[in-house]
Short mmCIF file of C-alpha atoms in Angstrom, two decimals:
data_model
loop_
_atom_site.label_atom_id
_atom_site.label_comp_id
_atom_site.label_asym_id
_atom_site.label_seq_id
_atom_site.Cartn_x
_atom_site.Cartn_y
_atom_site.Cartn_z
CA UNK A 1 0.00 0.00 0.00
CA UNK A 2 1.25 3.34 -0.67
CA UNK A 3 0.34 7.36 0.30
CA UNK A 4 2.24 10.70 -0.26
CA UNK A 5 4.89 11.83 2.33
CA UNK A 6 2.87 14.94 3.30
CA UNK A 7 6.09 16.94 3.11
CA UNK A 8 8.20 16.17 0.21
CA UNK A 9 5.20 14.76 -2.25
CA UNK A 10 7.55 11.40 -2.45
CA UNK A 11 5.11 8.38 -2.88
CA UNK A 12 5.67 5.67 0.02
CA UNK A 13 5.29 2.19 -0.19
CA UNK A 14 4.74 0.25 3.47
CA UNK A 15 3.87 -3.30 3.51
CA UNK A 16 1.07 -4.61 5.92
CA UNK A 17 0.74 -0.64 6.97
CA UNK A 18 -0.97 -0.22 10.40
CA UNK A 19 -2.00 2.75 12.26
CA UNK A 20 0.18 4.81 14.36
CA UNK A 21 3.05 3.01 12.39
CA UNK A 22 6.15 5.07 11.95
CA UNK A 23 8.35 5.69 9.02
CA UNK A 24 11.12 7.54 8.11
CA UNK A 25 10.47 8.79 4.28
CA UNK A 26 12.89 8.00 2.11
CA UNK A 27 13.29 11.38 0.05
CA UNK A 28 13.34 14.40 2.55
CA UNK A 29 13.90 11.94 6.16
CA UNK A 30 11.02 13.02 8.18
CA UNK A 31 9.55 10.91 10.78
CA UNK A 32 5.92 10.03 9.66
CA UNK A 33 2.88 8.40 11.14
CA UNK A 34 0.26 6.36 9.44
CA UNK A 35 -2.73 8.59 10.41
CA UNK A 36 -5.00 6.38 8.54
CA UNK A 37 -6.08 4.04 5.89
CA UNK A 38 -8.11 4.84 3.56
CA UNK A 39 -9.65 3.69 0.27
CA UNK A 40 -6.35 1.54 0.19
CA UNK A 41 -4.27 4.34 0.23
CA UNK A 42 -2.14 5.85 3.00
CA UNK A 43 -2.55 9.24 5.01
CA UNK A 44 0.58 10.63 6.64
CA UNK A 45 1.55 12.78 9.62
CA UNK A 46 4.12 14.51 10.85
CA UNK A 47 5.45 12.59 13.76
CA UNK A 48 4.99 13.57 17.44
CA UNK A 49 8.66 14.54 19.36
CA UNK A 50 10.92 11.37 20.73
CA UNK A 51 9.49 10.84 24.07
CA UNK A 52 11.87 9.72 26.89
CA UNK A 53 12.31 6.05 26.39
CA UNK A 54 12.79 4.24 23.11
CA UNK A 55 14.39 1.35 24.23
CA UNK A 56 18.05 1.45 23.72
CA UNK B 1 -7.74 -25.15 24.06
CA UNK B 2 -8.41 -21.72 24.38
CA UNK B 3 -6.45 -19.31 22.54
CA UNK B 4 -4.80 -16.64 24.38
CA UNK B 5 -4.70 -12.73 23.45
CA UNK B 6 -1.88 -10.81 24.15
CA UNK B 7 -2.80 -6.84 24.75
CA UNK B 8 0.49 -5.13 23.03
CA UNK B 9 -0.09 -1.25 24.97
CA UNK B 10 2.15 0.90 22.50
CA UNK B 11 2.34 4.96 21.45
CA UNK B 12 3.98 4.09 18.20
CA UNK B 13 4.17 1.27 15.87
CA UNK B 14 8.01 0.86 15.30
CA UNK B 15 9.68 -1.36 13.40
CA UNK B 16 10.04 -3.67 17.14
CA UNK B 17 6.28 -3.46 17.23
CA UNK B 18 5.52 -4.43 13.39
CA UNK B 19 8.15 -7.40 14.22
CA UNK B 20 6.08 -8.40 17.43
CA UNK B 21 2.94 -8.55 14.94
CA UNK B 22 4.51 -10.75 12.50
CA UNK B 23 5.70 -13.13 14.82
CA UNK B 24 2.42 -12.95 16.61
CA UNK B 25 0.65 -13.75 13.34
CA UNK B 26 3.74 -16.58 12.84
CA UNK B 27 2.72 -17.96 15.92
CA UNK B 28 -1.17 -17.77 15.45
CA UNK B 29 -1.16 -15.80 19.11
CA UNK B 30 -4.03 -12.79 19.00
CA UNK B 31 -2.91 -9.54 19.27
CA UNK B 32 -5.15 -6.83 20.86
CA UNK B 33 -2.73 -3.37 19.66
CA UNK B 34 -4.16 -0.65 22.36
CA UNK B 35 -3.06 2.56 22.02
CA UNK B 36 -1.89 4.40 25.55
CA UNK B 37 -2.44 7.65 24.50
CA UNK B 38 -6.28 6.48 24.05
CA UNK B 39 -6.69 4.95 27.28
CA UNK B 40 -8.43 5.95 30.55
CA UNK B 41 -6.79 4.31 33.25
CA UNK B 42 -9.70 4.45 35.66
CA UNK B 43 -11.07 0.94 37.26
CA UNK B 44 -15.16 1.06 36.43
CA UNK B 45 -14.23 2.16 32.65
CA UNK B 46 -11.22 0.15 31.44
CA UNK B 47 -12.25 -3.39 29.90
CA UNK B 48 -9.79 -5.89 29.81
CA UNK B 49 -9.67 -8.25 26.56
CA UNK B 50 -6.51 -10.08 27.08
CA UNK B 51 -4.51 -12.22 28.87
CA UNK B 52 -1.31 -10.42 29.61
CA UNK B 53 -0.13 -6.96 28.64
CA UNK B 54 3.07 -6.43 26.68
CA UNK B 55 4.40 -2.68 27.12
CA UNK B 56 5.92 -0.86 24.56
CA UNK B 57 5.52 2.28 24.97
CA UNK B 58 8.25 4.69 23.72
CA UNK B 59 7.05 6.57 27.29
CA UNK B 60 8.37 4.93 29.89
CA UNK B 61 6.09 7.40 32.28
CA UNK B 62 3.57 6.48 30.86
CA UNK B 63 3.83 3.22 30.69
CA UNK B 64 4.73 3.10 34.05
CA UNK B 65 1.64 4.32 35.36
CA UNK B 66 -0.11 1.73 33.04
CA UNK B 67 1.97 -1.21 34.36
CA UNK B 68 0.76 0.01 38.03
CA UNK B 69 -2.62 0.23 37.05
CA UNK B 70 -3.35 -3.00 35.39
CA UNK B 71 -1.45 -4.93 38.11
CA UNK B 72 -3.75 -3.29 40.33
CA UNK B 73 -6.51 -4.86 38.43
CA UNK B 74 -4.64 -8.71 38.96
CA UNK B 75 -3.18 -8.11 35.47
CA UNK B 76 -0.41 -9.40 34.70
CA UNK B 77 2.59 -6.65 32.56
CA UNK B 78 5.61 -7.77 30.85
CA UNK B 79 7.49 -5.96 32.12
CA UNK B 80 6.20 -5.60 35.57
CA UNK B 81 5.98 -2.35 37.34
CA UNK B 82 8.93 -3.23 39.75
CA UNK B 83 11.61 -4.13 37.02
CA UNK B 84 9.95 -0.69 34.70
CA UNK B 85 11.09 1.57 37.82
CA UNK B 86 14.17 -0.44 38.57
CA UNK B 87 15.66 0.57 34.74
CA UNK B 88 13.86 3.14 34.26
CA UNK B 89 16.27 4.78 36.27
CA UNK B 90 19.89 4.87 35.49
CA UNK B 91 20.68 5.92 39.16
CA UNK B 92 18.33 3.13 40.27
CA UNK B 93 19.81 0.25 38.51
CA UNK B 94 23.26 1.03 39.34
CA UNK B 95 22.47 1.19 43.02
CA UNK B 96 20.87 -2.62 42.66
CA UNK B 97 23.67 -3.71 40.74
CA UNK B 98 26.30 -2.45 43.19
CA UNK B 99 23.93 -4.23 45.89
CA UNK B 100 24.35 -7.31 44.20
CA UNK B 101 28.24 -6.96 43.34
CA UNK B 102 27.57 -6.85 39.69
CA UNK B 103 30.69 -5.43 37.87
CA UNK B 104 29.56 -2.26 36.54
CA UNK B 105 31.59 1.28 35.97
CA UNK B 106 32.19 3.59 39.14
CA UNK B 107 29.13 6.20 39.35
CA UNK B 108 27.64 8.40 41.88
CA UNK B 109 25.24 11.52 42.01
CA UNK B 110 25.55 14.69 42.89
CA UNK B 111 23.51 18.03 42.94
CA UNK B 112 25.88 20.72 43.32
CA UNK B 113 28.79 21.81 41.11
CA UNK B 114 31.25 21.77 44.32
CA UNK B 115 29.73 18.10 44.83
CA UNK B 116 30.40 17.01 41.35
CA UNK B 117 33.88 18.08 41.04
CA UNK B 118 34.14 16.29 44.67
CA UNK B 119 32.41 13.10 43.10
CA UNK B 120 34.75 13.09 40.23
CA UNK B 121 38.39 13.08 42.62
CA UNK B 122 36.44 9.87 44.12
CA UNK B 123 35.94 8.62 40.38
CA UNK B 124 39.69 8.82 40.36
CA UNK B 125 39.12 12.31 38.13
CA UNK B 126 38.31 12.90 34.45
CA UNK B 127 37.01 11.88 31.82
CA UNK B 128 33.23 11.29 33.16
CA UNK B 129 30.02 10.82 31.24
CA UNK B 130 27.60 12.80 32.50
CA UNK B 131 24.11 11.30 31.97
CA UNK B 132 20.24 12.27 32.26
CA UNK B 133 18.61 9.53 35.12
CA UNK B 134 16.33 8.55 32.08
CA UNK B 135 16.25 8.49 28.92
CA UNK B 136 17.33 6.76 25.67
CA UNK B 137 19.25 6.49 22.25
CA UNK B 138 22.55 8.30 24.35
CA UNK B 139 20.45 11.59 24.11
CA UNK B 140 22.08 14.62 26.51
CA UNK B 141 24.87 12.45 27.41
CA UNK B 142 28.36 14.38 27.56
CA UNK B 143 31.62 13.27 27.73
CA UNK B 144 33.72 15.95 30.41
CA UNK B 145 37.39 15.63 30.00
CA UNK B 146 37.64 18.42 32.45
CA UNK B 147 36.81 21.42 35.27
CA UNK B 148 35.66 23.72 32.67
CA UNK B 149 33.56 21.32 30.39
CA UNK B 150 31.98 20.25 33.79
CA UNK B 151 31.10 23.53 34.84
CA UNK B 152 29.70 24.53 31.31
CA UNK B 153 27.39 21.36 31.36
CA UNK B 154 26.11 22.26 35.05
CA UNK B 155 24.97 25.52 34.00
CA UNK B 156 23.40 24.57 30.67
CA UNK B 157 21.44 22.35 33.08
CA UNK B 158 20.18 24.73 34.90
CA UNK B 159 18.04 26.39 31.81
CA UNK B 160 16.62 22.36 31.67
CA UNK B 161 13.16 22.03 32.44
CA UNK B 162 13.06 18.97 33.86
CA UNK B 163 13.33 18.23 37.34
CA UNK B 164 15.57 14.97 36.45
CA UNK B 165 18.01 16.91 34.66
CA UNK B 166 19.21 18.42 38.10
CA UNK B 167 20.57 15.78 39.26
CA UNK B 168 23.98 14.92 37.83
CA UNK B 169 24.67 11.35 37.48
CA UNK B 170 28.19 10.43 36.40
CA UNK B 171 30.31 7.52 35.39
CA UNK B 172 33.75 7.15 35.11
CA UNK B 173 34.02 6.98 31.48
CA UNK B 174 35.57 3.55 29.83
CA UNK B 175 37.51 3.72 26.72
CA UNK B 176 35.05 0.90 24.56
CA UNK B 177 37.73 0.55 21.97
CA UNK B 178 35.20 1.11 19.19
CA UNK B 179 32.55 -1.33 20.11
CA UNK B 180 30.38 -2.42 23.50
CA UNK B 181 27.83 -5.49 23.66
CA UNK B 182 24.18 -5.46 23.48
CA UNK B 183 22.79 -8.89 25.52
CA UNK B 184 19.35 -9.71 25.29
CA UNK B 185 18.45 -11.39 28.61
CA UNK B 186 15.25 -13.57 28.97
CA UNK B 187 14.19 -14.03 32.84
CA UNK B 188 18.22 -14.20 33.37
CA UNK B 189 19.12 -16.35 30.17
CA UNK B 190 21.13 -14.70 27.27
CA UNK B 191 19.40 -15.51 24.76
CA UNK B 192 21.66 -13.53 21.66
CA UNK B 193 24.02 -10.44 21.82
CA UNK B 194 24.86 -7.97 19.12
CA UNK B 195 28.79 -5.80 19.01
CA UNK B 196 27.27 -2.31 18.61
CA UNK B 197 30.21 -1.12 16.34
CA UNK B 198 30.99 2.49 16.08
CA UNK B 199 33.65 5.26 15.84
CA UNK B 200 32.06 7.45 18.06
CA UNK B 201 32.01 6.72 21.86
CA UNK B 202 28.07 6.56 21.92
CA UNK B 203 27.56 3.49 20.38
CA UNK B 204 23.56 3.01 20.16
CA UNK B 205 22.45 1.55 16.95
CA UNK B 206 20.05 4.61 16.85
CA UNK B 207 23.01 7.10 16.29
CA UNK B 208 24.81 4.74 14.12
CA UNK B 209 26.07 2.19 15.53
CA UNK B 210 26.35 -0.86 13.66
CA UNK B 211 25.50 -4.25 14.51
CA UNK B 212 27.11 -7.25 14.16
CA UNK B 213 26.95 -10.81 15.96
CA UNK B 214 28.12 -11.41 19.07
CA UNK B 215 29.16 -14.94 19.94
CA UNK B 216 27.44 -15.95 23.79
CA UNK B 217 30.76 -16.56 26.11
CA UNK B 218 30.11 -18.46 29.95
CA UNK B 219 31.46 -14.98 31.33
CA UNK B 220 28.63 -13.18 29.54
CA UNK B 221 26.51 -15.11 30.24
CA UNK B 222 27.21 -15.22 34.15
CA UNK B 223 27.57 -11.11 34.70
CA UNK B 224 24.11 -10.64 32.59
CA UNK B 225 22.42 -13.37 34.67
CA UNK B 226 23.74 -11.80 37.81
CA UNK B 227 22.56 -8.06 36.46
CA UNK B 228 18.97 -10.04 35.67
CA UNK B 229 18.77 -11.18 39.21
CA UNK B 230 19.55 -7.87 41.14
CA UNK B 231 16.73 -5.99 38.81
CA UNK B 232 13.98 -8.67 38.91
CA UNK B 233 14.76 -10.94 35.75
CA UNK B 234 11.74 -10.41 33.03
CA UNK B 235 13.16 -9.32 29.48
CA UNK B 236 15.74 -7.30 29.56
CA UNK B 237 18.50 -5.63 27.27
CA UNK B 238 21.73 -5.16 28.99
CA UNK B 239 24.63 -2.68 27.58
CA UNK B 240 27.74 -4.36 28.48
CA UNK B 241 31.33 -3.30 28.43
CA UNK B 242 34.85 -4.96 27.31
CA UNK B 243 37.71 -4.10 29.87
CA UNK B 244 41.03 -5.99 30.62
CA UNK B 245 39.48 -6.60 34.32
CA UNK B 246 36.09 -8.42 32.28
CA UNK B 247 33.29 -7.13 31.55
CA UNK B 248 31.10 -4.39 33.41
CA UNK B 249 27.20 -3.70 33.03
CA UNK B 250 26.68 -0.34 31.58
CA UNK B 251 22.80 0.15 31.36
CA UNK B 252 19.66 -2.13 31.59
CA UNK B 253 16.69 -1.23 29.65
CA UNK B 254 13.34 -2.71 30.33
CA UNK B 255 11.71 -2.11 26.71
CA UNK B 256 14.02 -2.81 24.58
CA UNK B 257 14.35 -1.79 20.75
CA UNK B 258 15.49 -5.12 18.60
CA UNK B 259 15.03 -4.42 14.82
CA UNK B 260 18.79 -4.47 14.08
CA UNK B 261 19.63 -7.08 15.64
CA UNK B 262 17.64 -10.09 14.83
CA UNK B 263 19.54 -10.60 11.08
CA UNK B 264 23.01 -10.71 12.90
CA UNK B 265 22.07 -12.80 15.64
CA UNK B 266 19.99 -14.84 13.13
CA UNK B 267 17.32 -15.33 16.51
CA UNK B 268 13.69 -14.15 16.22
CA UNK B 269 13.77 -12.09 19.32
CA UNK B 270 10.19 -11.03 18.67
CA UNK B 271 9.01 -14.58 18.89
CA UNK B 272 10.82 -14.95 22.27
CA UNK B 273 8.49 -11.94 23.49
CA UNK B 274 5.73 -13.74 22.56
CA UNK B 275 6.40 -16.71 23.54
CA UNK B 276 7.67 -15.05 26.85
CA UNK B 277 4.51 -13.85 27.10
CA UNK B 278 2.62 -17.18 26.53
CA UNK B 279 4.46 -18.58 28.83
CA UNK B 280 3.76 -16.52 31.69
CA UNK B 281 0.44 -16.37 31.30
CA UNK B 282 0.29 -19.92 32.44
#
């Protein structure tokens, strides 16, 4: 499945999307958020800011 | 036989969390994916529909406070709310660790500059890494070689919002010769390790640091089991040093990030969650 990076324009392609996922687009490097699925096609949001723990 | 649901509690679906799903799916285990930031954590509205909870949050306040609440409700968390506050907190886990006489680097806290530079003479003097009480991905850390950097990084904390950033927790620094270890510890068992390879003196994968395999040794395997003990056990990802005198614990962190390193390990750590999780449900 694939939606526009809501930045850059760049079309995205995420397998097995799911809401809330994050990506990193691969044109202008912003972290995105699957916002929704729609119609089989992607909507994209900016990410929120890194909260305190992420694990490593 | 009844098939069990796992609730996986998360803020953001990673690639750790889109992992966990696979190997969920892999292992025909039901997922329930609840969102934190749409809970209510009050007793008369929230409806459980799982078995356990996994937490993996990238909020480790908040998923404290939903680790305390469901166990109030008899439900079990993985992790629990005791080992979540035991690493949540760097200051925290080194004080159990020195408790237990797990090898680790010298540290203490102090809240004063005249303190500090006190601390540091006990260290046996510069360098010293400098480090938030919480946090992640080697954010804020600093590296002070000496009296001046020191005193420039106490008064940039002062302009800090946070409470946490007031208190100054240091560790002697150790020269990592390029690379430390990254031991993934299951209920005290290594069960895989990753070199984190890097230039740089913060090695985290997340600023670069590249993986690579990591052979399991009977020395690794005893400090990390020793390091699982003084926390709690549950699953755990331990940051461990190289030094002539063996190895020493850096950091233990209680929701650990794993995308990197399953294809060098070659080990499905995302199916050893779940199954973790299977298994203590019973």
């Amino acid at each position: 499945m694939s939606g526009q990076c809501p930045l850059c324009s760049q079309l995205l392609e995420v397998k097995n999307p799911e809401v809330n996922e994050l990506i990193v687009c691969s044109s202008c490097n912003q972290r995105l958020i699957v916002k929704e699925i729609k119609n089989k096609k992607i909507i994209f949001t900016e990410a929120p800011n890194i909260e305190e723990d992420w694990g490593e | 036989m009844r098939k069990y649901k796992i609730g996986l509690f998360y803020n953001i679906i990673r690639g750790d969390e889109k992992l966990l799903i696979e190997a969920a799916n892999k292992l025909n285990v039901s997922l329930d994916l609840i969102n934190i930031d749409n809970l209510i954590l009050k007793k008369d509205v929230f409806e459980a529909k799982f078995d356990i909870a996994l937490l993996r949050s990238v909020s480790s306040t908040k998923e404290k406070y939903v680790a305390f609440f469901l166990e109030s409700l008899g439900i079990k968390t993985v992790n629990s709310f005791k080992i979540i506050q035991n690493c949540d907190d760097k200051f925290f886990t080194s004080i159990l660790l020195e408790k237990k006489g797990v090898p680790q680097p010298k540290f203490g806290l102090a809240f004063s500059l005249g303190e500090a530079k006190k601390l540091i003479e006990k260290l046996e003097g510069y360098p010293v890494v400098i480090k938030p009480t919480t946090g992640s991905w080697g954010r804020m850390l600093a590296k002070v070689n000496d009296d001046d950097a020191l005193e420039a990084i106490f008064e940039h904390k002062q302009y800090l919002s946070s409470p946490f950033q007031k208190a100054l927790y240091i560790q002697k620094f150790i020269e990592k010769g390029g690379r430390d270890i990254r031991a993934f510890v299951f209920d005290g068992e290594v069960i895989c390790a990753i070199y984190r390879n890097s230039h740089h003196w913060i090695t985290n994968t997340a600023r670069g640091g590249v993986a690579s395999k990591c052979e399991i040794n009977p020395k690794l395997k005893e400090i990390c089991f020793k390091a699982s003990e003084a926390i709690g056990h549950g699953i755990l990802a331990m940051d461990v040093f190289e030094t002539k005198e063996g190895y020493l614990i850096n950091e233990v962190n209680h929701t650990m990030e794993f995308k990197n390193s399953e294809k060098p390990t070659g080990v499905s750590i995302s199916s050893a969650i779940i199954n973790y999780c299977l298994k203590k449900i019973k």
